Structures are given as structure tokens and as C-alpha cells.
mmCIF file of C-alpha atoms in Angstrom:
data_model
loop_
_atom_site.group_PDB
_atom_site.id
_atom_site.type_symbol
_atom_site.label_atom_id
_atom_site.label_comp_id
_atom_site.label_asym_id
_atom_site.label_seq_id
_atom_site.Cartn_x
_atom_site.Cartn_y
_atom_site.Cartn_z
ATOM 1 C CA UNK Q 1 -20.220 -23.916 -58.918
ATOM 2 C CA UNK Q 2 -22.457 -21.651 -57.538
ATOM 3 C CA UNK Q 3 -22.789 -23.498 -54.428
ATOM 4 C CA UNK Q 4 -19.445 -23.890 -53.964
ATOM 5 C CA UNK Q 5 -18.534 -19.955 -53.958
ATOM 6 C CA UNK Q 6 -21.507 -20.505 -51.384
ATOM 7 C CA UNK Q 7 -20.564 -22.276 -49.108
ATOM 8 C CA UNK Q 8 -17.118 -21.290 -49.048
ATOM 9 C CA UNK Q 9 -18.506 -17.144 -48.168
ATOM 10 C CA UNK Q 10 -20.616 -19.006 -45.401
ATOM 11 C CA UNK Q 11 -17.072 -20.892 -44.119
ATOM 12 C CA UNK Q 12 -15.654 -17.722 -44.830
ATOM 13 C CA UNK Q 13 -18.099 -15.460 -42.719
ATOM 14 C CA UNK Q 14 -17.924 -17.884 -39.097
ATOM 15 C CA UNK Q 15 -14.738 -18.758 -39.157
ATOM 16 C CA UNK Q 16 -14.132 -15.411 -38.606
ATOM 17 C CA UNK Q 17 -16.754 -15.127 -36.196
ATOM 18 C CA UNK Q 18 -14.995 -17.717 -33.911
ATOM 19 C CA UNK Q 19 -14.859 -17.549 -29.767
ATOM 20 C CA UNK Q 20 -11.042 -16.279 -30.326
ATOM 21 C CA UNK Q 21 -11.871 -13.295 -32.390
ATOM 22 C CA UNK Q 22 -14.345 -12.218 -29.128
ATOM 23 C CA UNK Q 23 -13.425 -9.763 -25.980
ATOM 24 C CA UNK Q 24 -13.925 -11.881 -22.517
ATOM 25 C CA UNK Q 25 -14.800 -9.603 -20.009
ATOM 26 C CA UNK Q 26 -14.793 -10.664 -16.600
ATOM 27 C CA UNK Q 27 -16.794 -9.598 -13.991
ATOM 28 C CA UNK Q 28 -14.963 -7.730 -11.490
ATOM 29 C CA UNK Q 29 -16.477 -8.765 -8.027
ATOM 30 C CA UNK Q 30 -16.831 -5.606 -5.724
ATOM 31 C CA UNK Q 31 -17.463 -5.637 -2.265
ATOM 32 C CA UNK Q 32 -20.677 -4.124 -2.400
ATOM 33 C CA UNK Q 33 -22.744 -5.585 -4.513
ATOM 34 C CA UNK Q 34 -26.512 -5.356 -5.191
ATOM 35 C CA UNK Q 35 -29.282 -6.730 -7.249
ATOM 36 C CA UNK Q 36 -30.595 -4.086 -10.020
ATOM 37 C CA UNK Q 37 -34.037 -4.416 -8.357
ATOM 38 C CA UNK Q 38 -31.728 -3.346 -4.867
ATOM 39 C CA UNK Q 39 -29.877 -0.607 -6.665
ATOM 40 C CA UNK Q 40 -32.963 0.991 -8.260
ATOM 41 C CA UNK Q 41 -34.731 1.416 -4.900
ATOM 42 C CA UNK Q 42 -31.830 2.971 -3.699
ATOM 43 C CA UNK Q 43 -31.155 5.101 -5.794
ATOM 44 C CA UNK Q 44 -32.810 8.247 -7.753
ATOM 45 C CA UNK Q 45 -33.466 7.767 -11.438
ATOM 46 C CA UNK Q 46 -30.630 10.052 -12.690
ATOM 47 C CA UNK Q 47 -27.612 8.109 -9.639
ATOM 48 C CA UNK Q 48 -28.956 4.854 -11.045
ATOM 49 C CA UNK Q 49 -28.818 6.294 -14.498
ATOM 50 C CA UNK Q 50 -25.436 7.613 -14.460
ATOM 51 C CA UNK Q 51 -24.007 4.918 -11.616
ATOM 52 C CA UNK Q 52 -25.428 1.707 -12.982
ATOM 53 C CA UNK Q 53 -25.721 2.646 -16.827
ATOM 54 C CA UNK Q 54 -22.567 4.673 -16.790
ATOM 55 C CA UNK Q 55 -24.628 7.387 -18.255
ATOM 56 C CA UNK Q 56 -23.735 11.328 -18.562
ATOM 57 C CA UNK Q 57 -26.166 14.293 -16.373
ATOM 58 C CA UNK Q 58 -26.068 16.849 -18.575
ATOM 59 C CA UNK Q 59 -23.190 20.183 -17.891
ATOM 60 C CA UNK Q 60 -24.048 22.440 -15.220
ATOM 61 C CA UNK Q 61 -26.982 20.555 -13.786
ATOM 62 C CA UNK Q 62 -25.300 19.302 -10.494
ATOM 63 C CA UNK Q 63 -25.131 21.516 -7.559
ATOM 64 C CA UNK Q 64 -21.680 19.837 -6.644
ATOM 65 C CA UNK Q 65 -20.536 21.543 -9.377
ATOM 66 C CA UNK Q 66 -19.889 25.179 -7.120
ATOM 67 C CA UNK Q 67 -19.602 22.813 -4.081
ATOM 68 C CA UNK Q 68 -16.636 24.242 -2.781
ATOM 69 C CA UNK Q 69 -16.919 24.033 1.134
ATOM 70 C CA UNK Q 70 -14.256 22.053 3.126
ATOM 71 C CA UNK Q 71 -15.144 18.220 3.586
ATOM 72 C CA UNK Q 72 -14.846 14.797 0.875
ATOM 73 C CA UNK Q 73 -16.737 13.661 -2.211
ATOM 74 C CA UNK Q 74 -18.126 9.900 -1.267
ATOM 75 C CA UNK Q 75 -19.872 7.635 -4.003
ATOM 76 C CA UNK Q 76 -23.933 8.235 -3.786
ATOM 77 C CA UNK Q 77 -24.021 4.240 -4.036
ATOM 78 C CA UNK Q 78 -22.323 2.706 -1.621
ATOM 79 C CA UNK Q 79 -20.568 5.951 1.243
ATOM 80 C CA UNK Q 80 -17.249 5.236 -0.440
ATOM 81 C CA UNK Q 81 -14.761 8.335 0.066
ATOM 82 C CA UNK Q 82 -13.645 9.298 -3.309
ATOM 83 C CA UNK Q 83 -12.556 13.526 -3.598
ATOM 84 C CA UNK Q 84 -11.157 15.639 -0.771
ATOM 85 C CA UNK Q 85 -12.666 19.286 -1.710
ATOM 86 C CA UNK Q 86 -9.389 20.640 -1.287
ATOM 87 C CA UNK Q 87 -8.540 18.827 -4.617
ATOM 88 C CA UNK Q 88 -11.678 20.411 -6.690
ATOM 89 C CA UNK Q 89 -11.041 22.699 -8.721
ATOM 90 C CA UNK Q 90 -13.680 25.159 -11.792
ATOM 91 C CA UNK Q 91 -12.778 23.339 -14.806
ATOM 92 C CA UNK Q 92 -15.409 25.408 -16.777
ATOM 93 C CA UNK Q 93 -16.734 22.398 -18.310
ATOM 94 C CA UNK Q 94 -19.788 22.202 -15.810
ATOM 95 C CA UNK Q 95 -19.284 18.862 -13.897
ATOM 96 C CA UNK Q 96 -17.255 19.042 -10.445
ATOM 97 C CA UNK Q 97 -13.652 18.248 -11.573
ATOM 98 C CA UNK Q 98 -10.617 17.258 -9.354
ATOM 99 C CA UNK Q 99 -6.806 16.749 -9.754
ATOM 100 C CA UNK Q 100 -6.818 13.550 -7.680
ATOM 101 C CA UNK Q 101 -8.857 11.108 -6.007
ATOM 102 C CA UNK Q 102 -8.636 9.356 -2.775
ATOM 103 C CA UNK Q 103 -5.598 6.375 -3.582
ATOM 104 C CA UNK Q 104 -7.412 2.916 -3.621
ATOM 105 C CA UNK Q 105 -10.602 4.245 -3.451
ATOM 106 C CA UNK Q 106 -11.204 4.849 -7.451
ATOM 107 C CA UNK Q 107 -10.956 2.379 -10.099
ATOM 108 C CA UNK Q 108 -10.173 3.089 -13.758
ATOM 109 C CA UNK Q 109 -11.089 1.126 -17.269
ATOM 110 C CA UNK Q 110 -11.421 2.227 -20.731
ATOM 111 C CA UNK Q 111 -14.314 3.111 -22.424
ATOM 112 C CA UNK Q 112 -14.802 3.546 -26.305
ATOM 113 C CA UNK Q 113 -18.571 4.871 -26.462
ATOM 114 C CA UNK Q 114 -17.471 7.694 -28.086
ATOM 115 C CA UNK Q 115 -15.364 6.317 -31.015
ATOM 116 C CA UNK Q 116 -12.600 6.597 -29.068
ATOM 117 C CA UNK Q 117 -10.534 5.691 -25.827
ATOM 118 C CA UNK Q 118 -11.323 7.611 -22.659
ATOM 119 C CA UNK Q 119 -10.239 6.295 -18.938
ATOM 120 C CA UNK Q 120 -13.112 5.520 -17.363
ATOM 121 C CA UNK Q 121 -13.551 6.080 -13.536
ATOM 122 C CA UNK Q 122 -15.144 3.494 -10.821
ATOM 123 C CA UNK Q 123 -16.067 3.364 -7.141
ATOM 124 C CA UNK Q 124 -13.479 0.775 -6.182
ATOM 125 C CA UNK Q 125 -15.884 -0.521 -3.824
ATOM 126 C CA UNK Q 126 -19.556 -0.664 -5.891
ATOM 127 C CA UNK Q 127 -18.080 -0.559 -9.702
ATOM 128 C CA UNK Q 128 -20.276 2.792 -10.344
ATOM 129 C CA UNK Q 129 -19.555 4.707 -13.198
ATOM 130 C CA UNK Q 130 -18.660 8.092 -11.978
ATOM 131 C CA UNK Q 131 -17.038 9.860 -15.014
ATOM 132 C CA UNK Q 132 -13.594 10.391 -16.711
ATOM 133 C CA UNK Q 133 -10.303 11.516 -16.377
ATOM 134 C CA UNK Q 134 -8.223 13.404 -18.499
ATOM 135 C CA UNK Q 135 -4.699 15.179 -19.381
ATOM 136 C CA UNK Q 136 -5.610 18.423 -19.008
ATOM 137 C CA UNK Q 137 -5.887 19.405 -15.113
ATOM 138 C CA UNK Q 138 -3.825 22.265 -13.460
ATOM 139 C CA UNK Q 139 -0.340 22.198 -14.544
ATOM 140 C CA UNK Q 140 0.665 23.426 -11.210
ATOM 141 C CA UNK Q 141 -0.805 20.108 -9.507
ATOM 142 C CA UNK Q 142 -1.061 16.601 -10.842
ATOM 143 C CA UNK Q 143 -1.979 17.805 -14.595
ATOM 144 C CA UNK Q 144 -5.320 15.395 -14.294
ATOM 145 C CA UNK Q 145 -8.799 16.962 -14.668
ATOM 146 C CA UNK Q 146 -11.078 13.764 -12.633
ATOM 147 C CA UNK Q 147 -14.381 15.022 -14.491
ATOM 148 C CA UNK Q 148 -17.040 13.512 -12.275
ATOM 149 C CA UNK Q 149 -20.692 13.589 -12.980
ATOM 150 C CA UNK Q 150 -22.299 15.063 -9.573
ATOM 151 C CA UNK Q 151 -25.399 12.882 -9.583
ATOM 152 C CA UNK Q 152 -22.738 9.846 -8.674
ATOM 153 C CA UNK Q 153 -21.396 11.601 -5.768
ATOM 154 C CA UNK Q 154 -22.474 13.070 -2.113
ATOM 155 C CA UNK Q 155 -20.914 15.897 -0.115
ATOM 156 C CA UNK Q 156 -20.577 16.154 3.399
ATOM 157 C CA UNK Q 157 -18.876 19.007 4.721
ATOM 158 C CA UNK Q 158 -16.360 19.247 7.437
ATOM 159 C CA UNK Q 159 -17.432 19.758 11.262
#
């Protein structure tokens, strides 16, 4: 008998463990793409750290963060325009924070680190992590707060 009750928690336990019960992710294929070897000689520790490893730099650590000159916000992987500065705005939370991006030029997922959902923010053109967006932007403008880690970006200013 008790092998039966046995073998039945065994069945029990794989069955639902089976290949339908599992998230497929695809690969999305950018158009750059690069080797981690490629992308860690590019890089500095803390880009590859927050680009690659969709990690966090800590609040009020980035320079970018009182960048405020005239010019655009490109991804420190791969030169892709993301943020006109004429969209950042002080969100007080210590990384540079936008109301939009740059159409077709950012790419959005989900991501439940956290222990909950949060839309997740991509270069479009590398698949670097670059930070969040949220509901709770200027009112008076798109109502989205783009809360971008600065170590994933690059400013150059306008001639």
C-alpha cells in the first residue's frame, strides 16, 4: 500500500511538472547583437551590469540625472536615439526620468523581479535593459514617468 500512495505522489508531482505547465520564451533577435565576451569589452562594469543583466545603479549616482542641456539620450550599447532632453523632466526619485521616448526606438516587456508586474524598457535595437516606466509622469504631458537608469544611456548635446 505504501508503495502505491508512492508512486502515485511521484505521478502526481511530474505530471504537473510537464513541458505545458512551462513559459517559452523566445529570443527576440535584435539588430545588434554581440557575444557577452563582445559586450563586456565594450562596455564598463556598471553599462554591462545594468544593460546586459538588467540590473539597477543605485538613486542619484548618474550624472544624467541633472543633465538638462538641449540634445537626445542614445543607448550606451549600441548609439541608438532613445530621449529628446526636452522630454526629461526631475522626478525626485534620482534616475533621469522622461514622459516619452523616441517612437520605435524603445521596446517594452514585463518584468516580475520584484513580486510584481512592472513594464520593462529595451533598446529596440540591442535588447538592453534600460529601466521602467510608470503611471505617474506629469499630468500636464503624457502622464508616463520613463525611469531610466543613467549608466544605460549617453548624452550628446546639441550644436
Amino acid at each position: 500500500m505504501k508503495n502505491i500512495v508512492l508512486i502515485a505522489i511521484t505521478f502526481l508531482f511530474f505530471s504537473c511538472n510537464s513541458s505545458a505547465q512551462k513559459n517559452k520564451t523566445t529570443e527576440k533577435a535584435y539588430t545588434v547583437t554581440k557575444t557577452d565576451a563582445e559586450w563586456k569589452k565594450q562596455l564598463t562594469k556598471q553599462q554591462y551590469y545594468v544593460l546586459r543583466k538588467a540590473g539597477t545603479e543605485r538613486p542619484f549616482t548618474s550624472p544624467l540625472n541633472k543633465e538638462y542641456s538641449k540634445g537626445v539620450f542614445y543607448c550606451a550599447a549600441c548609439d541608438t536615439p532613445l530621449f529628446k532632453s526636452e522630454h526629461k523632466f526631475d522626478s525626485g526619485t534620482g534616475w533621469p526620468s522622461f514622459d516619452r521616448e523616441i517612437k520605435g526606438n524603445v521596446a517594452y516587456g514585463t518584468d516580475n523581479n520584484l513580486g510584481y508586474t512592472r513594464n520593462e524598457e529595451h533598446c529596440a535595437t540591442c535588447g538592453g535593459h534600460l529601466g521602467h516606466v510608470f503611471d505617474d509622469g506629469p499630468r500636464n504631458t503624457t502622464g508616463k514617468r520613463h525611469c531610466i537608469n543613467g549608466a544605460a544611456l549617453k548624452f550628446v548635446p546639441s550644436e
